[in-house]
Amino acid sequence: MSLIKEPLIHFLAIGGFIFMLYAGLQSDTSDNIIHVDKGTVQYLQTNYQKIWNIAPSKAELEALISEYALDEIYYRQAKALGIDQQDPLIRKRLRQKMEFISESIRATTPPSDEALNAFYRDYADRYQIPLEVSFQQQFFNASYTRQELEQAIASDQFPPNDPNLFNPEYTAMNIVEINKLFGQAFGSELLAADLAASMHIIQSGLGWHIVTQLTRTEATSPTYTEVKTQVLRDWQYAQQAEFRATMNTALLADYQIIVEPVQ
């Protein structure tokens, strides 16, 4: 096999070409200087300590600075070669970075308890604990009729069931889970079933279910105090979304966007 066909040779050759090309593009020796200021070093130390809960050693800090320098070197080389041009991934990452910086600068003060409580009232449905249903069931395939199953219940002589398709018992299921597993028709009939009855025959998309031990826990709304932590997170997210939308509108207003017609 020819050496030129070896993947490693290809990689080295292409890499060498790129670095030689970049060297040719360099016209100012000042571009070869990477200044790592005090603030950057402190950031690297702080970020390391946040992750590992310990300050970096001298050798570890030197490695962090080397990685920072390499990031900058590759960034400059990529820009010199025009690799950053028309790259949707780079554009998207830069936008995300700008959004993150903008939102960090904004850094709103925590809301008052009154404002947070008002947010909770406006979106109370988000925090509602949904109705839950528990029941036991036996599944019978669609070859049976409702009348046959009613007769089986009356005589207490049940035909063979299919135990492998569904669990014999389900606990604390909400309506979304029930509809997903059994179908909406089953879910609607289950919610309407009389709790005083000992047995219910309910049809699903796959067959019949004899349902017993049916209980329902009605939907409840937790108090503001019980969900305050979640309400705060939701409020912060809503504030960020509102700020981002306002910022985007302002940015777009500062630019004239010209779209070339597609031939």
PDB file of C-alpha atoms in Angstrom:
ATOM      1  CA  MET A   1       0.000   0.000   0.000  1.00  0.00           C
ATOM      2  CA  SER A   2       1.340   3.437  -0.936  1.00  0.00           C
ATOM      3  CA  LEU A   3       2.363   5.691   1.925  1.00  0.00           C
ATOM      4  CA  ILE A   4       0.246   8.504   0.560  1.00  0.00           C
ATOM      5  CA  LYS A   5      -2.845   6.366   1.210  1.00  0.00           C
ATOM      6  CA  GLU A   6      -2.101   5.983   4.905  1.00  0.00           C
ATOM      7  CA  PRO A   7      -4.595   8.048   7.001  1.00  0.00           C
ATOM      8  CA  LEU A   8      -1.861   9.200   9.397  1.00  0.00           C
ATOM      9  CA  ILE A   9       0.286  10.501   6.513  1.00  0.00           C
ATOM     10  CA  HIS A  10      -2.747  12.351   5.151  1.00  0.00           C
ATOM     11  CA  PHE A  11      -3.424  13.907   8.533  1.00  0.00           C
ATOM     12  CA  LEU A  12       0.175  15.047   9.039  1.00  0.00           C
ATOM     13  CA  ALA A  13       0.440  16.399   5.522  1.00  0.00           C
ATOM     14  CA  ILE A  14      -2.787  18.383   5.800  1.00  0.00           C
ATOM     15  CA  GLY A  15      -1.857  19.632   9.256  1.00  0.00           C
ATOM     16  CA  GLY A  16       1.562  20.731   8.069  1.00  0.00           C
ATOM     17  CA  PHE A  17       0.040  22.532   5.109  1.00  0.00           C
ATOM     18  CA  ILE A  18      -2.410  24.410   7.324  1.00  0.00           C
ATOM     19  CA  PHE A  19       0.280  25.550   9.748  1.00  0.00           C
ATOM     20  CA  MET A  20       2.608  26.610   6.918  1.00  0.00           C
ATOM     21  CA  LEU A  21      -0.232  28.509   5.299  1.00  0.00           C
ATOM     22  CA  TYR A  22      -1.016  30.216   8.560  1.00  0.00           C
ATOM     23  CA  ALA A  23       2.635  31.151   9.033  1.00  0.00           C
ATOM     24  CA  GLY A  24       2.550  32.756   5.604  1.00  0.00           C
ATOM     25  CA  LEU A  25      -0.553  34.739   6.517  1.00  0.00           C
ATOM     26  CA  GLN A  26       1.126  36.210   9.596  1.00  0.00           C
ATOM     27  CA  SER A  27       2.455  39.659   8.802  1.00  0.00           C
ATOM     28  CA  ASP A  28       2.853  41.154  12.255  1.00  0.00           C
ATOM     29  CA  THR A  29       4.971  39.529  14.966  1.00  0.00           C
ATOM     30  CA  SER A  30       2.689  41.105  17.570  1.00  0.00           C
ATOM     31  CA  ASP A  31       0.067  38.569  16.495  1.00  0.00           C
ATOM     32  CA  ASN A  32       2.319  35.893  17.990  1.00  0.00           C
ATOM     33  CA  ILE A  33       1.992  37.357  21.478  1.00  0.00           C
ATOM     34  CA  ILE A  34      -0.648  35.925  23.794  1.00  0.00           C
ATOM     35  CA  HIS A  35      -1.139  38.058  26.870  1.00  0.00           C
ATOM     36  CA  VAL A  36      -2.622  36.169  29.811  1.00  0.00           C
ATOM     37  CA  ASP A  37      -3.575  38.923  32.219  1.00  0.00           C
ATOM     38  CA  LYS A  38      -4.096  38.697  35.966  1.00  0.00           C
ATOM     39  CA  GLY A  39      -7.866  38.526  35.620  1.00  0.00           C
ATOM     40  CA  THR A  40      -7.622  35.519  33.299  1.00  0.00           C
ATOM     41  CA  VAL A  41      -5.298  33.686  35.684  1.00  0.00           C
ATOM     42  CA  GLN A  42      -7.666  34.375  38.569  1.00  0.00           C
ATOM     43  CA  TYR A  43     -10.590  33.116  36.476  1.00  0.00           C
ATOM     44  CA  LEU A  44      -8.726  29.890  35.670  1.00  0.00           C
ATOM     45  CA  GLN A  45      -7.910  29.376  39.352  1.00  0.00           C
ATOM     46  CA  THR A  46     -11.458  30.110  40.502  1.00  0.00           C
ATOM     47  CA  ASN A  47     -13.059  27.899  37.872  1.00  0.00           C
ATOM     48  CA  TYR A  48     -10.737  25.005  38.757  1.00  0.00           C
ATOM     49  CA  GLN A  49     -11.554  25.389  42.441  1.00  0.00           C
ATOM     50  CA  LYS A  50     -15.302  25.408  41.746  1.00  0.00           C
ATOM     51  CA  ILE A  51     -15.011  22.103  39.910  1.00  0.00           C
ATOM     52  CA  TRP A  52     -12.531  20.268  42.159  1.00  0.00           C
ATOM     53  CA  ASN A  53     -13.060  22.046  45.513  1.00  0.00           C
ATOM     54  CA  ILE A  54      -9.326  22.655  45.789  1.00  0.00           C
ATOM     55  CA  ALA A  55      -6.975  25.317  44.480  1.00  0.00           C
ATOM     56  CA  PRO A  56      -4.761  24.223  41.549  1.00  0.00           C
ATOM     57  CA  SER A  57      -1.130  23.438  42.234  1.00  0.00           C
ATOM     58  CA  LYS A  58       1.593  25.353  40.413  1.00  0.00           C
ATOM     59  CA  ALA A  59       1.906  22.607  37.796  1.00  0.00           C
ATOM     60  CA  GLU A  60      -1.865  22.396  37.365  1.00  0.00           C
ATOM     61  CA  LEU A  61      -2.138  26.162  36.949  1.00  0.00           C
ATOM     62  CA  GLU A  62       0.626  26.099  34.332  1.00  0.00           C
ATOM     63  CA  ALA A  63      -1.316  23.383  32.483  1.00  0.00           C
ATOM     64  CA  LEU A  64      -4.492  25.487  32.634  1.00  0.00           C
ATOM     65  CA  ILE A  65      -2.633  28.494  31.236  1.00  0.00           C
ATOM     66  CA  SER A  66      -1.157  26.337  28.463  1.00  0.00           C
ATOM     67  CA  GLU A  67      -4.644  25.124  27.524  1.00  0.00           C
ATOM     68  CA  TYR A  68      -5.928  28.694  27.531  1.00  0.00           C
ATOM     69  CA  ALA A  69      -3.032  29.742  25.285  1.00  0.00           C
ATOM     70  CA  LEU A  70      -3.658  26.828  22.910  1.00  0.00           C
ATOM     71  CA  ASP A  71      -7.329  27.777  22.667  1.00  0.00           C
ATOM     72  CA  GLU A  72      -6.295  31.302  21.696  1.00  0.00           C
ATOM     73  CA  ILE A  73      -3.683  30.043  19.214  1.00  0.00           C
ATOM     74  CA  TYR A  74      -6.124  27.744  17.449  1.00  0.00           C
ATOM     75  CA  TYR A  75      -8.742  30.503  17.471  1.00  0.00           C
ATOM     76  CA  ARG A  76      -6.338  32.934  15.782  1.00  0.00           C
ATOM     77  CA  GLN A  77      -5.230  30.340  13.251  1.00  0.00           C
ATOM     78  CA  ALA A  78      -8.824  29.446  12.421  1.00  0.00           C
ATOM     79  CA  LYS A  79      -9.675  33.125  11.894  1.00  0.00           C
ATOM     80  CA  ALA A  80      -6.575  33.673   9.748  1.00  0.00           C
ATOM     81  CA  LEU A  81      -7.579  30.750   7.537  1.00  0.00           C
ATOM     82  CA  GLY A  82     -11.173  31.952   7.365  1.00  0.00           C
ATOM     83  CA  ILE A  83     -12.495  28.795   9.021  1.00  0.00           C
ATOM     84  CA  ASP A  84     -14.894  30.873  11.119  1.00  0.00           C
ATOM     85  CA  GLN A  85     -16.601  32.280   8.039  1.00  0.00           C
ATOM     86  CA  GLN A  86     -20.059  30.951   7.186  1.00  0.00           C
ATOM     87  CA  ASP A  87     -19.849  28.252   9.852  1.00  0.00           C
ATOM     88  CA  PRO A  88     -23.338  27.882  11.400  1.00  0.00           C
ATOM     89  CA  LEU A  89     -22.029  26.018  14.450  1.00  0.00           C
ATOM     90  CA  ILE A  90     -19.530  28.740  15.322  1.00  0.00           C
ATOM     91  CA  ARG A  91     -22.128  31.444  14.719  1.00  0.00           C
ATOM     92  CA  LYS A  92     -24.597  29.668  17.008  1.00  0.00           C
ATOM     93  CA  ARG A  93     -22.017  29.175  19.783  1.00  0.00           C
ATOM     94  CA  LEU A  94     -20.958  32.825  19.600  1.00  0.00           C
ATOM     95  CA  ARG A  95     -24.590  33.900  19.820  1.00  0.00           C
ATOM     96  CA  GLN A  96     -25.126  31.664  22.857  1.00  0.00           C
ATOM     97  CA  LYS A  97     -22.031  33.157  24.467  1.00  0.00           C
ATOM     98  CA  MET A  98     -23.250  36.702  23.842  1.00  0.00           C
ATOM     99  CA  GLU A  99     -26.679  35.860  25.252  1.00  0.00           C
ATOM    100  CA  PHE A 100     -25.067  34.334  28.341  1.00  0.00           C
ATOM    101  CA  ILE A 101     -22.877  37.400  28.867  1.00  0.00           C
ATOM    102  CA  SER A 102     -25.814  39.772  28.387  1.00  0.00           C
ATOM    103  CA  GLU A 103     -28.003  37.882  30.848  1.00  0.00           C
ATOM    104  CA  SER A 104     -25.141  37.671  33.370  1.00  0.00           C
ATOM    105  CA  ILE A 105     -24.597  41.423  33.138  1.00  0.00           C
ATOM    106  CA  ARG A 106     -28.290  42.013  33.702  1.00  0.00           C
ATOM    107  CA  ALA A 107     -28.206  39.933  36.913  1.00  0.00           C
ATOM    108  CA  THR A 108     -31.545  41.029  38.266  1.00  0.00           C
ATOM    109  CA  THR A 109     -32.008  41.421  41.984  1.00  0.00           C
ATOM    110  CA  PRO A 110     -34.175  38.761  43.628  1.00  0.00           C
ATOM    111  CA  PRO A 111     -37.907  39.479  43.343  1.00  0.00           C
ATOM    112  CA  SER A 112     -39.917  40.616  46.312  1.00  0.00           C
ATOM    113  CA  ASP A 113     -42.079  38.042  48.014  1.00  0.00           C
ATOM    114  CA  GLU A 114     -45.146  39.913  46.762  1.00  0.00           C
ATOM    115  CA  ALA A 115     -43.949  39.728  43.137  1.00  0.00           C
ATOM    116  CA  LEU A 116     -43.139  36.040  43.451  1.00  0.00           C
ATOM    117  CA  ASN A 117     -46.512  35.319  45.043  1.00  0.00           C
ATOM    118  CA  ALA A 118     -48.242  37.175  42.209  1.00  0.00           C
ATOM    119  CA  PHE A 119     -46.322  35.064  39.678  1.00  0.00           C
ATOM    120  CA  TYR A 120     -47.462  31.927  41.516  1.00  0.00           C
ATOM    121  CA  ARG A 121     -51.105  33.048  41.353  1.00  0.00           C
ATOM    122  CA  ASP A 122     -50.853  33.884  37.649  1.00  0.00           C
ATOM    123  CA  TYR A 123     -49.483  30.434  36.835  1.00  0.00           C
ATOM    124  CA  ALA A 124     -51.086  28.350  39.583  1.00  0.00           C
ATOM    125  CA  ASP A 125     -51.996  25.593  37.118  1.00  0.00           C
ATOM    126  CA  ARG A 126     -48.284  24.845  36.634  1.00  0.00           C
ATOM    127  CA  TYR A 127     -47.954  23.745  40.233  1.00  0.00           C
ATOM    128  CA  GLN A 128     -51.142  21.731  40.534  1.00  0.00           C
ATOM    129  CA  ILE A 129     -50.667  18.114  41.536  1.00  0.00           C
ATOM    130  CA  PRO A 130     -52.822  16.204  39.024  1.00  0.00           C
ATOM    131  CA  LEU A 131     -55.538  13.701  39.810  1.00  0.00           C
ATOM    132  CA  GLU A 132     -54.089  10.238  40.415  1.00  0.00           C
ATOM    133  CA  VAL A 133     -55.721   6.842  39.949  1.00  0.00           C
ATOM    134  CA  SER A 134     -54.816   3.452  41.415  1.00  0.00           C
ATOM    135  CA  PHE A 135     -56.393   0.168  40.370  1.00  0.00           C
ATOM    136  CA  GLN A 136     -55.953  -3.531  39.756  1.00  0.00           C
ATOM    137  CA  GLN A 137     -56.874  -5.117  36.443  1.00  0.00           C
ATOM    138  CA  GLN A 138     -57.108  -8.355  34.492  1.00  0.00           C
ATOM    139  CA  PHE A 139     -56.728  -8.144  30.727  1.00  0.00           C
ATOM    140  CA  PHE A 140     -58.740 -10.201  28.225  1.00  0.00           C
ATOM    141  CA  ASN A 141     -58.171 -10.079  24.484  1.00  0.00           C
ATOM    142  CA  ALA A 142     -60.634  -8.573  22.036  1.00  0.00           C
ATOM    143  CA  SER A 143     -62.140 -11.952  21.075  1.00  0.00           C
ATOM    144  CA  TYR A 144     -64.394 -11.725  24.140  1.00  0.00           C
ATOM    145  CA  THR A 145     -67.516  -9.580  24.308  1.00  0.00           C
ATOM    146  CA  ARG A 146     -68.670  -7.369  27.138  1.00  0.00           C
ATOM    147  CA  GLN A 147     -71.654  -9.689  27.665  1.00  0.00           C
ATOM    148  CA  GLU A 148     -69.395 -12.730  28.066  1.00  0.00           C
ATOM    149  CA  LEU A 149     -67.323 -10.930  30.668  1.00  0.00           C
ATOM    150  CA  GLU A 150     -70.433  -9.736  32.516  1.00  0.00           C
ATOM    151  CA  GLN A 151     -71.641 -13.343  32.664  1.00  0.00           C
ATOM    152  CA  ALA A 152     -68.218 -14.432  33.916  1.00  0.00           C
ATOM    153  CA  ILE A 153     -68.366 -11.866  36.708  1.00  0.00           C
ATOM    154  CA  ALA A 154     -71.907 -12.936  37.646  1.00  0.00           C
ATOM    155  CA  SER A 155     -70.955 -16.618  37.799  1.00  0.00           C
ATOM    156  CA  ASP A 156     -67.520 -15.936  39.274  1.00  0.00           C
ATOM    157  CA  GLN A 157     -66.019 -18.133  36.545  1.00  0.00           C
ATOM    158  CA  PHE A 158     -63.493 -16.076  34.648  1.00  0.00           C
ATOM    159  CA  PRO A 159     -62.058 -17.215  31.295  1.00  0.00           C
ATOM    160  CA  PRO A 160     -58.263 -17.407  30.850  1.00  0.00           C
ATOM    161  CA  ASN A 161     -56.754 -13.939  30.747  1.00  0.00           C
ATOM    162  CA  ASP A 162     -53.563 -12.564  29.146  1.00  0.00           C
ATOM    163  CA  PRO A 163     -51.349 -11.634  32.101  1.00  0.00           C
ATOM    164  CA  ASN A 164     -48.230 -10.658  30.163  1.00  0.00           C
ATOM    165  CA  LEU A 165     -49.470  -7.560  28.344  1.00  0.00           C
ATOM    166  CA  PHE A 166     -50.259  -5.400  31.369  1.00  0.00           C
ATOM    167  CA  ASN A 167     -49.295  -5.302  35.024  1.00  0.00           C
ATOM    168  CA  PRO A 168     -51.915  -6.603  37.453  1.00  0.00           C
ATOM    169  CA  GLU A 169     -51.730  -3.392  39.507  1.00  0.00           C
ATOM    170  CA  TYR A 170     -51.103   0.297  38.812  1.00  0.00           C
ATOM    171  CA  THR A 171     -50.553   2.883  41.525  1.00  0.00           C
ATOM    172  CA  ALA A 172     -50.847   6.688  41.522  1.00  0.00           C
ATOM    173  CA  MET A 173     -51.069   7.140  37.753  1.00  0.00           C
ATOM    174  CA  ASN A 174     -52.089  10.483  36.290  1.00  0.00           C
ATOM    175  CA  ILE A 175     -54.381  10.747  33.290  1.00  0.00           C
ATOM    176  CA  VAL A 176     -51.532  11.404  30.845  1.00  0.00           C
ATOM    177  CA  GLU A 177     -49.821   8.163  31.874  1.00  0.00           C
ATOM    178  CA  ILE A 178     -53.092   6.224  31.706  1.00  0.00           C
ATOM    179  CA  ASN A 179     -53.975   7.536  28.242  1.00  0.00           C
ATOM    180  CA  LYS A 180     -50.490   6.741  26.967  1.00  0.00           C
ATOM    181  CA  LEU A 181     -50.646   3.139  28.181  1.00  0.00           C
ATOM    182  CA  PHE A 182     -54.315   2.239  27.703  1.00  0.00           C
ATOM    183  CA  GLY A 183     -55.695   4.863  25.318  1.00  0.00           C
ATOM    184  CA  GLN A 184     -57.905   7.919  25.821  1.00  0.00           C
ATOM    185  CA  ALA A 185     -61.199   6.009  25.679  1.00  0.00           C
ATOM    186  CA  PHE A 186     -60.054   3.777  28.542  1.00  0.00           C
ATOM    187  CA  GLY A 187     -58.835   6.797  30.520  1.00  0.00           C
ATOM    188  CA  SER A 188     -62.110   8.682  30.112  1.00  0.00           C
ATOM    189  CA  GLU A 189     -64.191   5.700  31.214  1.00  0.00           C
ATOM    190  CA  LEU A 190     -61.886   5.008  34.142  1.00  0.00           C
ATOM    191  CA  LEU A 191     -62.257   8.579  35.413  1.00  0.00           C
ATOM    192  CA  ALA A 192     -66.033   8.381  35.090  1.00  0.00           C
ATOM    193  CA  ALA A 193     -66.341   4.962  36.759  1.00  0.00           C
ATOM    194  CA  ASP A 194     -68.368   4.705  39.967  1.00  0.00           C
ATOM    195  CA  LEU A 195     -65.960   4.176  42.864  1.00  0.00           C
ATOM    196  CA  ALA A 196     -68.677   2.396  44.826  1.00  0.00           C
ATOM    197  CA  ALA A 197     -68.790  -0.469  42.313  1.00  0.00           C
ATOM    198  CA  SER A 198     -66.488  -3.396  43.050  1.00  0.00           C
ATOM    199  CA  MET A 199     -65.728  -4.218  39.397  1.00  0.00           C
ATOM    200  CA  HIS A 200     -65.675  -2.381  36.090  1.00  0.00           C
ATOM    201  CA  ILE A 201     -65.415  -3.714  32.543  1.00  0.00           C
ATOM    202  CA  ILE A 202     -63.491  -1.178  30.481  1.00  0.00           C
ATOM    203  CA  GLN A 203     -62.359  -1.541  26.882  1.00  0.00           C
ATOM    204  CA  SER A 204     -58.964  -0.390  25.602  1.00  0.00           C
ATOM    205  CA  GLY A 205     -57.496  -0.480  22.126  1.00  0.00           C
ATOM    206  CA  LEU A 206     -56.170  -4.000  22.719  1.00  0.00           C
ATOM    207  CA  GLY A 207     -59.076  -5.683  24.461  1.00  0.00           C
ATOM    208  CA  TRP A 208     -60.988  -5.718  27.726  1.00  0.00           C
ATOM    209  CA  HIS A 209     -59.994  -4.975  31.307  1.00  0.00           C
ATOM    210  CA  ILE A 210     -61.802  -6.056  34.434  1.00  0.00           C
ATOM    211  CA  VAL A 211     -60.834  -3.301  36.856  1.00  0.00           C
ATOM    212  CA  THR A 212     -61.037  -3.675  40.643  1.00  0.00           C
ATOM    213  CA  GLN A 213     -59.796  -1.792  43.719  1.00  0.00           C
ATOM    214  CA  LEU A 214     -60.316   1.509  41.916  1.00  0.00           C
ATOM    215  CA  THR A 215     -59.390   4.640  43.887  1.00  0.00           C
ATOM    216  CA  ARG A 216     -58.906   8.240  42.823  1.00  0.00           C
ATOM    217  CA  THR A 217     -57.016  11.064  44.520  1.00  0.00           C
ATOM    218  CA  GLU A 218     -58.382  14.388  43.347  1.00  0.00           C
ATOM    219  CA  ALA A 219     -56.081  17.081  41.997  1.00  0.00           C
ATOM    220  CA  THR A 220     -54.691  19.438  44.622  1.00  0.00           C
ATOM    221  CA  SER A 221     -52.969  22.806  44.527  1.00  0.00           C
ATOM    222  CA  PRO A 222     -49.938  23.165  46.819  1.00  0.00           C
ATOM    223  CA  THR A 223     -49.547  26.395  48.738  1.00  0.00           C
ATOM    224  CA  TYR A 224     -47.154  29.103  47.602  1.00  0.00           C
ATOM    225  CA  THR A 225     -44.819  28.292  50.490  1.00  0.00           C
ATOM    226  CA  GLU A 226     -44.637  24.613  49.508  1.00  0.00           C
ATOM    227  CA  VAL A 227     -43.463  25.356  45.962  1.00  0.00           C
ATOM    228  CA  LYS A 228     -41.651  28.665  46.489  1.00  0.00           C
ATOM    229  CA  THR A 229     -38.291  27.289  45.315  1.00  0.00           C
ATOM    230  CA  GLN A 230     -39.781  26.067  42.028  1.00  0.00           C
ATOM    231  CA  VAL A 231     -41.703  29.330  41.604  1.00  0.00           C
ATOM    232  CA  LEU A 232     -38.452  31.290  41.951  1.00  0.00           C
ATOM    233  CA  ARG A 233     -36.752  29.161  39.278  1.00  0.00           C
ATOM    234  CA  ASP A 234     -39.710  29.631  36.940  1.00  0.00           C
ATOM    235  CA  TRP A 235     -39.754  33.387  37.585  1.00  0.00           C
ATOM    236  CA  GLN A 236     -36.032  33.646  36.803  1.00  0.00           C
ATOM    237  CA  TYR A 237     -36.475  31.669  33.591  1.00  0.00           C
ATOM    238  CA  ALA A 238     -39.400  33.889  32.551  1.00  0.00           C
ATOM    239  CA  GLN A 239     -37.352  37.015  33.266  1.00  0.00           C
ATOM    240  CA  GLN A 240     -34.450  35.705  31.174  1.00  0.00           C
ATOM    241  CA  ALA A 241     -36.778  34.860  28.289  1.00  0.00           C
ATOM    242  CA  GLU A 242     -38.389  38.306  28.444  1.00  0.00           C
ATOM    243  CA  PHE A 243     -35.003  40.026  28.567  1.00  0.00           C
ATOM    244  CA  ARG A 244     -33.698  37.959  25.641  1.00  0.00           C
ATOM    245  CA  ALA A 245     -36.757  38.802  23.549  1.00  0.00           C
ATOM    246  CA  THR A 246     -36.413  42.520  24.353  1.00  0.00           C
ATOM    247  CA  MET A 247     -32.692  42.467  23.573  1.00  0.00           C
ATOM    248  CA  ASN A 248     -33.268  40.662  20.263  1.00  0.00           C
ATOM    249  CA  THR A 249     -35.892  43.217  19.244  1.00  0.00           C
ATOM    250  CA  ALA A 250     -33.529  46.086  20.074  1.00  0.00           C
ATOM    251  CA  LEU A 251     -30.623  44.475  18.205  1.00  0.00           C
ATOM    252  CA  LEU A 252     -32.711  43.833  15.103  1.00  0.00           C
ATOM    253  CA  ALA A 253     -33.867  47.458  15.143  1.00  0.00           C
ATOM    254  CA  ASP A 254     -30.233  48.617  14.880  1.00  0.00           C
ATOM    255  CA  TYR A 255     -29.581  46.665  11.684  1.00  0.00           C
ATOM    256  CA  GLN A 256     -30.865  46.843   8.158  1.00  0.00           C
ATOM    257  CA  ILE A 257     -31.414  43.300   6.953  1.00  0.00           C
ATOM    258  CA  ILE A 258     -31.175  42.910   3.190  1.00  0.00           C
ATOM    259  CA  VAL A 259     -32.231  39.551   1.790  1.00  0.00           C
ATOM    260  CA  GLU A 260     -31.125  38.748  -1.727  1.00  0.00           C
ATOM    261  CA  PRO A 261     -33.895  37.185  -3.805  1.00  0.00           C
ATOM    262  CA  VAL A 262     -33.539  33.497  -4.571  1.00  0.00           C
ATOM    263  CA  GLN A 263     -33.371  32.896  -8.310  1.00  0.00           C
TER     264      GLN A 263
END
